[in-house]
PDB file of C-alpha atoms and ligand atoms in Angstrom:
ATOM      1  CA  MET A   1      -8.004 -22.858   0.399  1.00  0.00           C
ATOM      2  CA  ARG A   2      -6.396 -20.257  -1.726  1.00  0.00           C
ATOM      3  CA  SER A   3      -3.917 -17.329  -1.162  1.00  0.00           C
ATOM      4  CA  ALA A   4       0.305 -14.501  -0.703  1.00  0.00           C
ATOM      5  CA  THR A   5       4.025 -12.637  -1.775  1.00  0.00           C
ATOM      6  CA  SER A   6       7.138 -13.926  -2.114  1.00  0.00           C
ATOM      7  CA  LEU A   7      10.572 -13.440  -0.458  1.00  0.00           C
ATOM      8  CA  LEU A   8      13.028 -15.839  -2.038  1.00  0.00           C
ATOM      9  CA  THR A   9      15.590 -15.646   1.219  1.00  0.00           C
ATOM     10  CA  LEU A  10      12.467 -17.438   2.641  1.00  0.00           C
ATOM     11  CA  LEU A  11      13.198 -20.449   0.839  1.00  0.00           C
ATOM     12  CA  SER A  12      16.677 -21.389   2.398  1.00  0.00           C
ATOM     13  CA  LEU A  13      14.879 -21.447   6.079  1.00  0.00           C
ATOM     14  CA  THR A  14      11.767 -23.734   5.008  1.00  0.00           C
ATOM     15  CA  VAL A  15      14.013 -26.932   4.936  1.00  0.00           C
ATOM     16  CA  GLY A  16      12.158 -30.059   6.259  1.00  0.00           C
ATOM     17  CA  VAL A  17       8.516 -30.878   5.690  1.00  0.00           C
ATOM     18  CA  LEU A  18       7.812 -29.146   9.642  1.00  0.00           C
ATOM     19  CA  GLY A  19      10.687 -26.472   8.962  1.00  0.00           C
ATOM     20  CA  GLY A  20       8.716 -23.172   9.495  1.00  0.00           C
ATOM     21  CA  ALA A  21       9.814 -19.987   9.211  1.00  0.00           C
ATOM     22  CA  VAL A  22       9.498 -16.368  10.341  1.00  0.00           C
ATOM     23  CA  TYR A  23       7.082 -14.233   8.041  1.00  0.00           C
ATOM     24  CA  ASP A  24       6.227 -10.450   8.253  1.00  0.00           C
ATOM     25  CA  LEU A  25       3.016  -8.934   7.764  1.00  0.00           C
ATOM     26  CA  ASP A  26       2.169  -8.046   4.027  1.00  0.00           C
ATOM     27  CA  THR A  27      -1.220  -7.190   3.573  1.00  0.00           C
ATOM     28  CA  SER A  28      -4.123  -6.985   6.329  1.00  0.00           C
ATOM     29  CA  TYR A  29      -7.352  -7.477   4.252  1.00  0.00           C
ATOM     30  CA  VAL A  30     -10.720  -6.526   6.969  1.00  0.00           C
ATOM     31  CA  GLY A  31     -14.160  -4.745   6.780  1.00  0.00           C
ATOM     32  CA  THR A  32     -14.091  -2.418   3.297  1.00  0.00           C
ATOM     33  CA  ASP A  33     -10.667  -3.761   2.226  1.00  0.00           C
ATOM     34  CA  PHE A  34     -12.455  -6.664   0.725  1.00  0.00           C
ATOM     35  CA  LEU A  35     -14.270  -3.581  -1.671  1.00  0.00           C
ATOM     36  CA  ASP A  36     -11.655  -1.851  -2.535  1.00  0.00           C
ATOM     37  CA  THR A  37      -8.834  -4.200  -3.030  1.00  0.00           C
ATOM     38  CA  TRP A  38     -10.592  -7.419  -3.867  1.00  0.00           C
ATOM     39  CA  SER A  39     -12.444  -8.086  -7.190  1.00  0.00           C
ATOM     40  CA  PHE A  40     -16.304  -9.294  -7.861  1.00  0.00           C
ATOM     41  CA  GLU A  41     -16.257 -11.937 -10.223  1.00  0.00           C
ATOM     42  CA  ALA A  42     -19.534 -11.597 -12.263  1.00  0.00           C
ATOM     43  CA  ILE A  43     -18.717 -14.805 -14.066  1.00  0.00           C
ATOM     44  CA  THR A  44     -20.115 -18.328 -14.634  1.00  0.00           C
ATOM     45  CA  ASP A  45     -19.461 -20.702 -11.752  1.00  0.00           C
ATOM     46  CA  PRO A  46     -16.408 -22.300 -12.418  1.00  0.00           C
ATOM     47  CA  THR A  47     -18.246 -25.344 -10.793  1.00  0.00           C
ATOM     48  CA  GLY A  48     -21.508 -25.166 -12.205  1.00  0.00           C
ATOM     49  CA  GLY A  49     -23.348 -24.196  -9.202  1.00  0.00           C
ATOM     50  CA  ARG A  50     -26.719 -22.953  -9.446  1.00  0.00           C
ATOM     51  CA  VAL A  51     -25.509 -19.140  -8.718  1.00  0.00           C
ATOM     52  CA  ASN A  52     -25.516 -16.232 -10.194  1.00  0.00           C
ATOM     53  CA  TYR A  53     -22.182 -14.290  -9.362  1.00  0.00           C
ATOM     54  CA  VAL A  54     -23.284 -10.797  -9.731  1.00  0.00           C
ATOM     55  CA  ASP A  55     -20.926  -7.359  -9.378  1.00  0.00           C
ATOM     56  CA  GLN A  56     -20.069  -5.260  -6.430  1.00  0.00           C
ATOM     57  CA  ALA A  57     -22.647  -2.303  -6.991  1.00  0.00           C
ATOM     58  CA  THR A  58     -25.321  -5.208  -7.520  1.00  0.00           C
ATOM     59  CA  ALA A  59     -23.942  -6.852  -4.379  1.00  0.00           C
ATOM     60  CA  LEU A  60     -24.082  -3.748  -2.090  1.00  0.00           C
ATOM     61  CA  ALA A  61     -27.241  -3.075  -3.536  1.00  0.00           C
ATOM     62  CA  ASP A  62     -28.677  -6.216  -2.423  1.00  0.00           C
ATOM     63  CA  ASN A  63     -26.877  -6.400   0.548  1.00  0.00           C
ATOM     64  CA  LEU A  64     -25.522  -9.465  -0.562  1.00  0.00           C
ATOM     65  CA  THR A  65     -22.374  -8.141   0.626  1.00  0.00           C
ATOM     66  CA  TYR A  66     -21.748  -5.955   3.546  1.00  0.00           C
ATOM     67  CA  ALA A  67     -18.513  -4.710   4.830  1.00  0.00           C
ATOM     68  CA  SER A  68     -18.129  -2.365   7.920  1.00  0.00           C
ATOM     69  CA  GLY A  69     -15.433  -2.648  10.703  1.00  0.00           C
ATOM     70  CA  ASP A  70     -14.079  -5.767  11.235  1.00  0.00           C
ATOM     71  CA  THR A  71     -16.743  -7.262   9.072  1.00  0.00           C
ATOM     72  CA  LEU A  72     -17.282  -8.705   6.030  1.00  0.00           C
ATOM     73  CA  ILE A  73     -20.592 -10.575   5.072  1.00  0.00           C
ATOM     74  CA  MET A  74     -21.063 -12.622   2.087  1.00  0.00           C
ATOM     75  CA  ARG A  75     -24.169 -14.290   1.361  1.00  0.00           C
ATOM     76  CA  CYS A  76     -27.047 -15.128  -1.654  1.00  0.00           C
ATOM     77  CA  ASP A  77     -30.469 -14.160  -2.396  1.00  0.00           C
ATOM     78  CA  ASP A  78     -32.855 -15.597   0.181  1.00  0.00           C
ATOM     79  CA  THR A  79     -36.142 -14.340  -1.272  1.00  0.00           C
ATOM     80  CA  THR A  80     -36.726 -15.175  -4.956  1.00  0.00           C
ATOM     81  CA  VAL A  81     -37.587 -18.037  -5.946  1.00  0.00           C
ATOM     82  CA  LEU A  82     -36.467 -19.137  -9.234  1.00  0.00           C
ATOM     83  CA  THR A  83     -37.701 -20.407 -12.405  1.00  0.00           C
ATOM     84  CA  ALA A  84     -36.085 -23.355 -13.506  1.00  0.00           C
ATOM     85  CA  ASP A  85     -34.794 -22.323 -16.991  1.00  0.00           C
ATOM     86  CA  GLY A  86     -33.747 -19.030 -15.839  1.00  0.00           C
ATOM     87  CA  PRO A  87     -30.340 -18.144 -13.937  1.00  0.00           C
ATOM     88  CA  GLY A  88     -29.264 -19.393 -10.599  1.00  0.00           C
ATOM     89  CA  ARG A  89     -29.672 -17.535  -7.016  1.00  0.00           C
ATOM     90  CA  ASN A  90     -27.916 -14.086  -6.978  1.00  0.00           C
ATOM     91  CA  SER A  91     -24.507 -14.821  -5.197  1.00  0.00           C
ATOM     92  CA  VAL A  92     -21.108 -13.553  -5.060  1.00  0.00           C
ATOM     93  CA  ARG A  93     -17.742 -14.459  -5.389  1.00  0.00           C
ATOM     94  CA  ILE A  94     -14.413 -12.395  -4.485  1.00  0.00           C
ATOM     95  CA  LYS A  95     -10.884 -12.489  -5.404  1.00  0.00           C
ATOM     96  CA  SER A  96      -8.326 -10.441  -4.493  1.00  0.00           C
ATOM     97  CA  ASN A  97      -6.268  -8.558  -6.760  1.00  0.00           C
ATOM     98  CA  ALA A  98      -2.930  -9.534  -5.024  1.00  0.00           C
ATOM     99  CA  GLN A  99      -1.217 -12.652  -6.272  1.00  0.00           C
ATOM    100  CA  TYR A 100       0.884 -14.817  -3.629  1.00  0.00           C
ATOM    101  CA  THR A 101       3.204 -17.348  -4.342  1.00  0.00           C
ATOM    102  CA  THR A 102       5.805 -18.083  -0.790  1.00  0.00           C
ATOM    103  CA  HIS A 103       3.611 -17.109   1.734  1.00  0.00           C
ATOM    104  CA  VAL A 104       1.414 -17.526   5.274  1.00  0.00           C
ATOM    105  CA  VAL A 105      -2.246 -16.449   5.239  1.00  0.00           C
ATOM    106  CA  VAL A 106      -4.354 -16.406   8.288  1.00  0.00           C
ATOM    107  CA  TRP A 107      -8.180 -16.684   8.183  1.00  0.00           C
ATOM    108  CA  PHE A 108      -9.927 -15.754  11.001  1.00  0.00           C
ATOM    109  CA  PHE A 109     -13.953 -16.221  10.473  1.00  0.00           C
ATOM    110  CA  TYR A 110     -17.259 -16.113  12.635  1.00  0.00           C
ATOM    111  CA  ARG A 111     -18.535 -18.629  10.590  1.00  0.00           C
ATOM    112  CA  ILE A 112     -17.691 -20.789   7.444  1.00  0.00           C
ATOM    113  CA  GLU A 113     -19.404 -22.439   4.852  1.00  0.00           C
ATOM    114  CA  GLY A 114     -18.809 -26.528   3.736  1.00  0.00           C
ATOM    115  CA  VAL A 115     -21.721 -28.935   2.060  1.00  0.00           C
ATOM    116  CA  ASN A 116     -25.135 -29.342   3.203  1.00  0.00           C
ATOM    117  CA  ASP A 117     -24.056 -29.054   7.180  1.00  0.00           C
ATOM    118  CA  VAL A 118     -21.197 -31.922   6.551  1.00  0.00           C
ATOM    119  CA  SER A 119     -18.424 -31.394   8.578  1.00  0.00           C
ATOM    120  CA  PRO A 120     -15.635 -32.047   9.186  1.00  0.00           C
ATOM    121  CA  ASN A 121     -13.536 -29.476   6.390  1.00  0.00           C
ATOM    122  CA  THR A 122     -11.842 -31.009   3.963  1.00  0.00           C
ATOM    123  CA  ILE A 123      -8.638 -29.642   2.966  1.00  0.00           C
ATOM    124  CA  SER A 124      -8.052 -30.216  -1.206  1.00  0.00           C
ATOM    125  CA  LEU A 125      -5.383 -29.883  -3.664  1.00  0.00           C
ATOM    126  CA  HIS A 126      -6.452 -29.354  -7.535  1.00  0.00           C
ATOM    127  CA  VAL A 127      -3.557 -29.575  -9.936  1.00  0.00           C
ATOM    128  CA  GLY A 128      -3.210 -29.484 -13.378  1.00  0.00           C
ATOM    129  CA  SER A 129      -0.250 -32.122 -13.971  1.00  0.00           C
ATOM    130  CA  THR A 130       0.885 -34.874 -12.423  1.00  0.00           C
ATOM    131  CA  CYS A 131       0.544 -34.824  -8.423  1.00  0.00           C
ATOM    132  CA  SER A 132      -0.376 -36.498  -5.755  1.00  0.00           C
ATOM    133  CA  ILE A 133      -0.161 -37.126  -1.873  1.00  0.00           C
ATOM    134  CA  PRO A 134       1.411 -39.874   0.080  1.00  0.00           C
ATOM    135  CA  SER A 135      -1.176 -42.276   1.234  1.00  0.00           C
ATOM    136  CA  SER A 136       0.020 -42.235   4.548  1.00  0.00           C
ATOM    137  CA  ASN A 137       1.567 -38.994   6.180  1.00  0.00           C
ATOM    138  CA  SER A 138       2.850 -38.588   9.833  1.00  0.00           C
ATOM    139  CA  ASP A 139       3.272 -34.887   9.951  1.00  0.00           C
ATOM    140  CA  GLN A 140      -0.480 -34.191  10.245  1.00  0.00           C
ATOM    141  CA  THR A 141      -3.538 -34.429  11.862  1.00  0.00           C
ATOM    142  CA  GLY A 142      -5.949 -34.987   9.555  1.00  0.00           C
ATOM    143  CA  THR A 143      -7.223 -38.258   7.539  1.00  0.00           C
ATOM    144  CA  ILE A 144      -6.420 -38.354   3.885  1.00  0.00           C
ATOM    145  CA  SER A 145      -9.516 -38.684   2.151  1.00  0.00           C
ATOM    146  CA  ALA A 146      -7.563 -38.511  -1.424  1.00  0.00           C
ATOM    147  CA  THR A 147      -4.091 -38.765  -2.905  1.00  0.00           C
ATOM    148  CA  ASN A 148      -4.521 -37.860  -6.676  1.00  0.00           C
ATOM    149  CA  CYS A 149      -4.703 -34.467  -7.013  1.00  0.00           C
ATOM    150  CA  ASP A 150      -4.539 -34.527 -10.388  1.00  0.00           C
ATOM    151  CA  VAL A 151      -7.806 -32.910 -12.237  1.00  0.00           C
ATOM    152  CA  ASN A 152      -7.180 -34.306 -15.400  1.00  0.00           C
ATOM    153  CA  THR A 153      -7.572 -37.596 -13.689  1.00  0.00           C
ATOM    154  CA  ASP A 154      -9.686 -37.175 -11.116  1.00  0.00           C
ATOM    155  CA  GLY A 155     -13.202 -35.600 -12.189  1.00  0.00           C
ATOM    156  CA  ASN A 156     -11.620 -32.430 -10.489  1.00  0.00           C
ATOM    157  CA  SER A 157     -11.822 -34.034  -6.765  1.00  0.00           C
ATOM    158  CA  GLY A 158      -8.456 -33.196  -5.788  1.00  0.00           C
ATOM    159  CA  CYS A 159      -6.178 -34.671  -2.983  1.00  0.00           C
ATOM    160  CA  GLY A 160      -7.555 -34.021   0.138  1.00  0.00           C
ATOM    161  CA  VAL A 161      -7.400 -34.386   3.601  1.00  0.00           C
ATOM    162  CA  GLN A 162     -10.023 -34.218   6.142  1.00  0.00           C
ATOM    163  CA  ASN A 163      -9.814 -31.813   9.355  1.00  0.00           C
ATOM    164  CA  PRO A 164     -10.358 -34.249  12.592  1.00  0.00           C
ATOM    165  CA  THR A 165     -12.433 -32.011  14.259  1.00  0.00           C
ATOM    166  CA  SER A 166     -16.291 -31.614  13.772  1.00  0.00           C
ATOM    167  CA  ASN A 167     -15.908 -27.805  14.417  1.00  0.00           C
ATOM    168  CA  SER A 168     -13.707 -27.196  11.506  1.00  0.00           C
ATOM    169  CA  TYR A 169     -16.833 -26.362   9.357  1.00  0.00           C
ATOM    170  CA  GLY A 170     -20.513 -26.430   9.852  1.00  0.00           C
ATOM    171  CA  PRO A 171     -22.576 -25.677  12.429  1.00  0.00           C
ATOM    172  CA  ASP A 172     -20.339 -26.764  15.507  1.00  0.00           C
ATOM    173  CA  PHE A 173     -17.885 -24.115  13.919  1.00  0.00           C
ATOM    174  CA  ASN A 174     -20.207 -21.589  13.698  1.00  0.00           C
ATOM    175  CA  SER A 175     -21.637 -22.523  17.621  1.00  0.00           C
ATOM    176  CA  ALA A 176     -18.091 -22.445  18.628  1.00  0.00           C
ATOM    177  CA  GLY A 177     -17.838 -18.815  17.705  1.00  0.00           C
ATOM    178  CA  GLY A 178     -15.451 -19.389  14.497  1.00  0.00           C
ATOM    179  CA  GLY A 179     -11.987 -20.013  14.386  1.00  0.00           C
ATOM    180  CA  TRP A 180      -8.721 -19.392  12.531  1.00  0.00           C
ATOM    181  CA  TYR A 181      -7.495 -21.262   9.658  1.00  0.00           C
ATOM    182  CA  ALA A 182      -3.672 -20.619   8.118  1.00  0.00           C
ATOM    183  CA  MET A 183      -2.023 -21.971   5.619  1.00  0.00           C
ATOM    184  CA  GLU A 184       1.779 -21.794   4.808  1.00  0.00           C
ATOM    185  CA  ARG A 185       2.675 -22.186   1.189  1.00  0.00           C
ATOM    186  CA  THR A 186       6.714 -23.099   0.283  1.00  0.00           C
ATOM    187  CA  THR A 187       8.335 -24.684  -2.575  1.00  0.00           C
ATOM    188  CA  SER A 188       8.820 -27.539  -0.523  1.00  0.00           C
ATOM    189  CA  TYR A 189       5.297 -28.101   1.158  1.00  0.00           C
ATOM    190  CA  ILE A 190       1.859 -26.855   1.526  1.00  0.00           C
ATOM    191  CA  ASN A 191       0.606 -26.787   5.205  1.00  0.00           C
ATOM    192  CA  VAL A 192      -2.699 -25.943   6.544  1.00  0.00           C
ATOM    193  CA  TRP A 193      -3.933 -25.347  10.763  1.00  0.00           C
ATOM    194  CA  PHE A 194      -7.153 -24.833  12.117  1.00  0.00           C
ATOM    195  CA  TRP A 195      -7.595 -23.470  15.593  1.00  0.00           C
ATOM    196  CA  THR A 196     -11.042 -23.299  16.884  1.00  0.00           C
ATOM    197  CA  ARG A 197     -12.121 -19.830  18.618  1.00  0.00           C
ATOM    198  CA  ASP A 198     -11.795 -21.090  21.955  1.00  0.00           C
ATOM    199  CA  ASP A 199      -8.604 -23.613  21.364  1.00  0.00           C
ATOM    200  CA  SER A 200      -6.246 -22.299  24.173  1.00  0.00           C
ATOM    201  CA  SER A 201      -3.556 -23.606  21.874  1.00  0.00           C
ATOM    202  CA  VAL A 202      -3.845 -20.837  19.010  1.00  0.00           C
ATOM    203  CA  PRO A 203      -0.824 -19.376  19.086  1.00  0.00           C
ATOM    204  CA  SER A 204      -0.579 -16.023  20.028  1.00  0.00           C
ATOM    205  CA  ASP A 205       0.575 -14.239  16.789  1.00  0.00           C
ATOM    206  CA  VAL A 206      -2.467 -16.042  15.219  1.00  0.00           C
ATOM    207  CA  SER A 207      -5.015 -15.029  17.529  1.00  0.00           C
ATOM    208  CA  SER A 208      -3.164 -11.371  17.805  1.00  0.00           C
ATOM    209  CA  ALA A 209      -2.829 -11.057  13.743  1.00  0.00           C
ATOM    210  CA  ALA A 210       0.686 -10.275  14.901  1.00  0.00           C
ATOM    211  CA  SER A 211       3.185  -7.955  12.468  1.00  0.00           C
ATOM    212  CA  SER A 212       5.159 -11.179  12.293  1.00  0.00           C
ATOM    213  CA  VAL A 213       4.326 -15.180  12.656  1.00  0.00           C
ATOM    214  CA  ASP A 214       6.694 -17.897  13.506  1.00  0.00           C
ATOM    215  CA  THR A 215       4.982 -20.951  11.789  1.00  0.00           C
ATOM    216  CA  SER A 216       7.922 -23.318  13.355  1.00  0.00           C
ATOM    217  CA  ASN A 217       5.889 -22.772  16.444  1.00  0.00           C
ATOM    218  CA  TRP A 218       2.800 -23.742  15.578  1.00  0.00           C
ATOM    219  CA  GLY A 219       2.879 -27.474  15.773  1.00  0.00           C
ATOM    220  CA  THR A 220       1.568 -30.270  13.424  1.00  0.00           C
ATOM    221  CA  PRO A 221      -0.456 -29.043  10.912  1.00  0.00           C
ATOM    222  CA  VAL A 222      -4.115 -30.700  10.111  1.00  0.00           C
ATOM    223  CA  ALA A 223      -2.613 -30.917   6.571  1.00  0.00           C
ATOM    224  CA  ASN A 224       0.411 -31.263   5.257  1.00  0.00           C
ATOM    225  CA  PHE A 225       1.167 -31.527   1.211  1.00  0.00           C
ATOM    226  CA  PRO A 226       5.002 -32.448   0.942  1.00  0.00           C
ATOM    227  CA  ASN A 227       6.854 -32.143  -2.495  1.00  0.00           C
ATOM    228  CA  THR A 228       7.537 -36.238  -2.760  1.00  0.00           C
ATOM    229  CA  ASP A 229       5.398 -37.176  -4.705  1.00  0.00           C
ATOM    230  CA  CYS A 230       4.135 -33.667  -6.153  1.00  0.00           C
ATOM    231  CA  ASP A 231       6.791 -30.834  -7.419  1.00  0.00           C
ATOM    232  CA  ILE A 232       5.154 -28.042  -5.220  1.00  0.00           C
ATOM    233  CA  GLY A 233       7.598 -25.629  -6.067  1.00  0.00           C
ATOM    234  CA  SER A 234       6.325 -25.933  -9.956  1.00  0.00           C
ATOM    235  CA  VAL A 235       2.910 -26.756 -10.117  1.00  0.00           C
ATOM    236  CA  PHE A 236       1.764 -23.886  -8.913  1.00  0.00           C
ATOM    237  CA  GLY A 237       1.473 -20.563  -9.843  1.00  0.00           C
ATOM    238  CA  ALA A 238       1.240 -17.319  -7.900  1.00  0.00           C
ATOM    239  CA  ASN A 239      -2.421 -17.990  -6.386  1.00  0.00           C
ATOM    240  CA  ASN A 240      -5.448 -15.626  -5.695  1.00  0.00           C
ATOM    241  CA  ILE A 241      -7.133 -15.835  -2.671  1.00  0.00           C
ATOM    242  CA  ILE A 242     -10.792 -16.601  -3.256  1.00  0.00           C
ATOM    243  CA  PHE A 243     -14.314 -16.350  -1.247  1.00  0.00           C
ATOM    244  CA  ASP A 244     -17.420 -18.001  -3.018  1.00  0.00           C
ATOM    245  CA  LEU A 245     -20.789 -18.743  -1.872  1.00  0.00           C
ATOM    246  CA  THR A 246     -21.864 -21.457  -4.357  1.00  0.00           C
ATOM    247  CA  LEU A 247     -25.064 -23.835  -4.352  1.00  0.00           C
ATOM    248  CA  CYS A 248     -25.058 -27.357  -5.708  1.00  0.00           C
ATOM    249  CA  GLY A 249     -22.357 -27.904  -8.551  1.00  0.00           C
ATOM    250  CA  ASP A 250     -19.689 -29.884  -8.447  1.00  0.00           C
ATOM    251  CA  TRP A 251     -19.123 -31.201  -4.932  1.00  0.00           C
ATOM    252  CA  ALA A 252     -22.246 -30.368  -3.234  1.00  0.00           C
ATOM    253  CA  GLY A 253     -24.736 -30.684  -6.039  1.00  0.00           C
ATOM    254  CA  VAL A 254     -23.563 -34.391  -7.064  1.00  0.00           C
ATOM    255  CA  SER A 255     -26.597 -36.838  -6.316  1.00  0.00           C
ATOM    256  CA  SER A 256     -24.746 -38.782  -3.594  1.00  0.00           C
ATOM    257  CA  ILE A 257     -23.856 -36.575  -1.506  1.00  0.00           C
ATOM    258  CA  TYR A 258     -26.982 -34.547  -1.638  1.00  0.00           C
ATOM    259  CA  SER A 259     -29.166 -37.419  -0.787  1.00  0.00           C
ATOM    260  CA  ASP A 260     -26.411 -38.907   1.550  1.00  0.00           C
ATOM    261  CA  ALA A 261     -26.717 -35.388   3.519  1.00  0.00           C
ATOM    262  CA  GLY A 262     -30.471 -36.172   3.816  1.00  0.00           C
ATOM    263  CA  CYS A 263     -31.393 -33.379   1.552  1.00  0.00           C
ATOM    264  CA  PRO A 264     -34.740 -33.944   0.328  1.00  0.00           C
ATOM    265  CA  ASP A 265     -35.535 -33.356  -3.840  1.00  0.00           C
ATOM    266  CA  THR A 266     -32.768 -32.770  -5.956  1.00  0.00           C
ATOM    267  CA  CYS A 267     -30.506 -29.839  -5.434  1.00  0.00           C
ATOM    268  CA  VAL A 268     -31.349 -27.096  -8.255  1.00  0.00           C
ATOM    269  CA  ASP A 269     -34.879 -27.867  -7.397  1.00  0.00           C
ATOM    270  CA  TYR A 270     -34.708 -27.132  -3.650  1.00  0.00           C
ATOM    271  CA  VAL A 271     -32.074 -24.261  -4.645  1.00  0.00           C
ATOM    272  CA  ASN A 272     -34.698 -22.948  -6.965  1.00  0.00           C
ATOM    273  CA  GLU A 273     -38.188 -23.129  -4.671  1.00  0.00           C
ATOM    274  CA  ASN A 274     -36.799 -22.489  -1.237  1.00  0.00           C
ATOM    275  CA  PRO A 275     -34.861 -18.920  -0.894  1.00  0.00           C
ATOM    276  CA  SER A 276     -35.374 -18.767   2.794  1.00  0.00           C
ATOM    277  CA  ALA A 277     -33.368 -21.903   3.153  1.00  0.00           C
ATOM    278  CA  PHE A 278     -30.243 -19.969   2.682  1.00  0.00           C
ATOM    279  CA  SER A 279     -31.047 -16.674   5.051  1.00  0.00           C
ATOM    280  CA  GLU A 280     -28.337 -18.537   7.138  1.00  0.00           C
ATOM    281  CA  ALA A 281     -25.714 -19.708   4.359  1.00  0.00           C
ATOM    282  CA  TYR A 282     -23.090 -16.875   4.346  1.00  0.00           C
ATOM    283  CA  TRP A 283     -19.307 -16.052   5.479  1.00  0.00           C
ATOM    284  CA  ASP A 284     -18.664 -13.965   8.192  1.00  0.00           C
ATOM    285  CA  VAL A 285     -15.001 -12.900   7.636  1.00  0.00           C
ATOM    286  CA  ALA A 286     -13.348 -11.120  10.644  1.00  0.00           C
ATOM    287  CA  GLY A 287      -9.832 -10.752   8.582  1.00  0.00           C
ATOM    288  CA  VAL A 288      -7.685 -12.213   5.981  1.00  0.00           C
ATOM    289  CA  TYR A 289      -4.092 -11.591   7.219  1.00  0.00           C
ATOM    290  CA  VAL A 290      -0.874 -12.142   4.385  1.00  0.00           C
ATOM    291  CA  TYR A 291       2.570 -12.697   5.586  1.00  0.00           C
ATOM    292  CA  THR A 292       5.365 -12.820   3.473  1.00  0.00           C
TER     293      THR A 292
HETATM  294  C1  NAG B   1     -26.948  -5.572   5.319  1.00  0.00           C
HETATM  295  O1  NAG B   1     -26.899  -6.838   5.954  1.00  0.00           O
HETATM  296  C2  NAG B   1     -26.436  -6.728   7.525  1.00  0.00           C
HETATM  297  C3  NAG B   1     -25.161  -7.803   7.862  1.00  0.00           C
HETATM  298  O2  NAG B   1     -26.064  -8.887   7.881  1.00  0.00           O
HETATM  299  C4  NAG B   1     -27.010  -5.981   8.090  1.00  0.00           C
HETATM  300  O3  NAG B   1     -26.454  -5.638   9.418  1.00  0.00           O
HETATM  301  C5  NAG B   1     -27.810  -4.821   7.855  1.00  0.00           C
HETATM  302  O4  NAG B   1     -29.116  -4.217   8.356  1.00  0.00           O
HETATM  303  C6  NAG B   1     -28.424  -5.420   6.296  1.00  0.00           C
HETATM  304  N1  NAG B   1     -28.860  -3.852   5.604  1.00  0.00           N
HETATM  305  C7  NAG B   1     -30.095  -3.669   5.346  1.00  0.00           C
HETATM  306  C8  NAG B   1     -30.432  -2.476   4.386  1.00  0.00           C
HETATM  307  O5  NAG B   1     -30.872  -4.966   5.281  1.00  0.00           O
END
């Protein structure tokens, strides 16, 4: 997850791993806001996926991106059989023009991605310098899956925490009607929360997209990345928020992950030959709210 704006005055409030603070709404991104204030990146997929990211004009013309009201749909081409030596499947990658440091971001999704329908979601950090997370941490509900965050020494797999609930991603997430992810980034820690759509414990400031949020009321996060083994305040620059839909590549295309999920063939051959398999693989974003 990636994402928001800085207020130095917040830093003195965010002491302690689960300190929390009050943040005010900086920007709401809903529907056509994504067309106006985000960039469509027609670049080579940094994760080596079997995709061909297209520009905004192409995405709109081919209806790979559809924005209306409180809906943003992003999908990949689901009609073209690809040739083995040609470009990958047309898809989209969008990036917020704004960058953020200390901030809270709330994502409200109707549907969400992952790999090969495998839940739960994994929340990970990928850092270009020495950085790790403690091997045990009682300030989170998730399960640690990897502790080394340094992309130079871990093959860019990142350090990760798995969401304890299967409805955090995939068919179970979608059948629950989606849900909210939220991240709080400070110089002392990064916390990530998840609430499924019908979770009665979702804080009202989250579910109502309130004009301010108080993270100290949000309970124990799914993932807590403290600065004990990683200088959170210095190893991250300002971040953009990015959504993409990639196929195969460094994560889903790794042969063990792909075949473990019970998938046929090789990932690239399957993507090339089965366009209709991707009709249901799309983002349905209700809104992204950034607080600073
Ligand atoms: C484009 O996609 C949207 C969302 O799935 C759909 O409602 C709409 O009918 C599509 N438009 C066309 C021209 O296919």
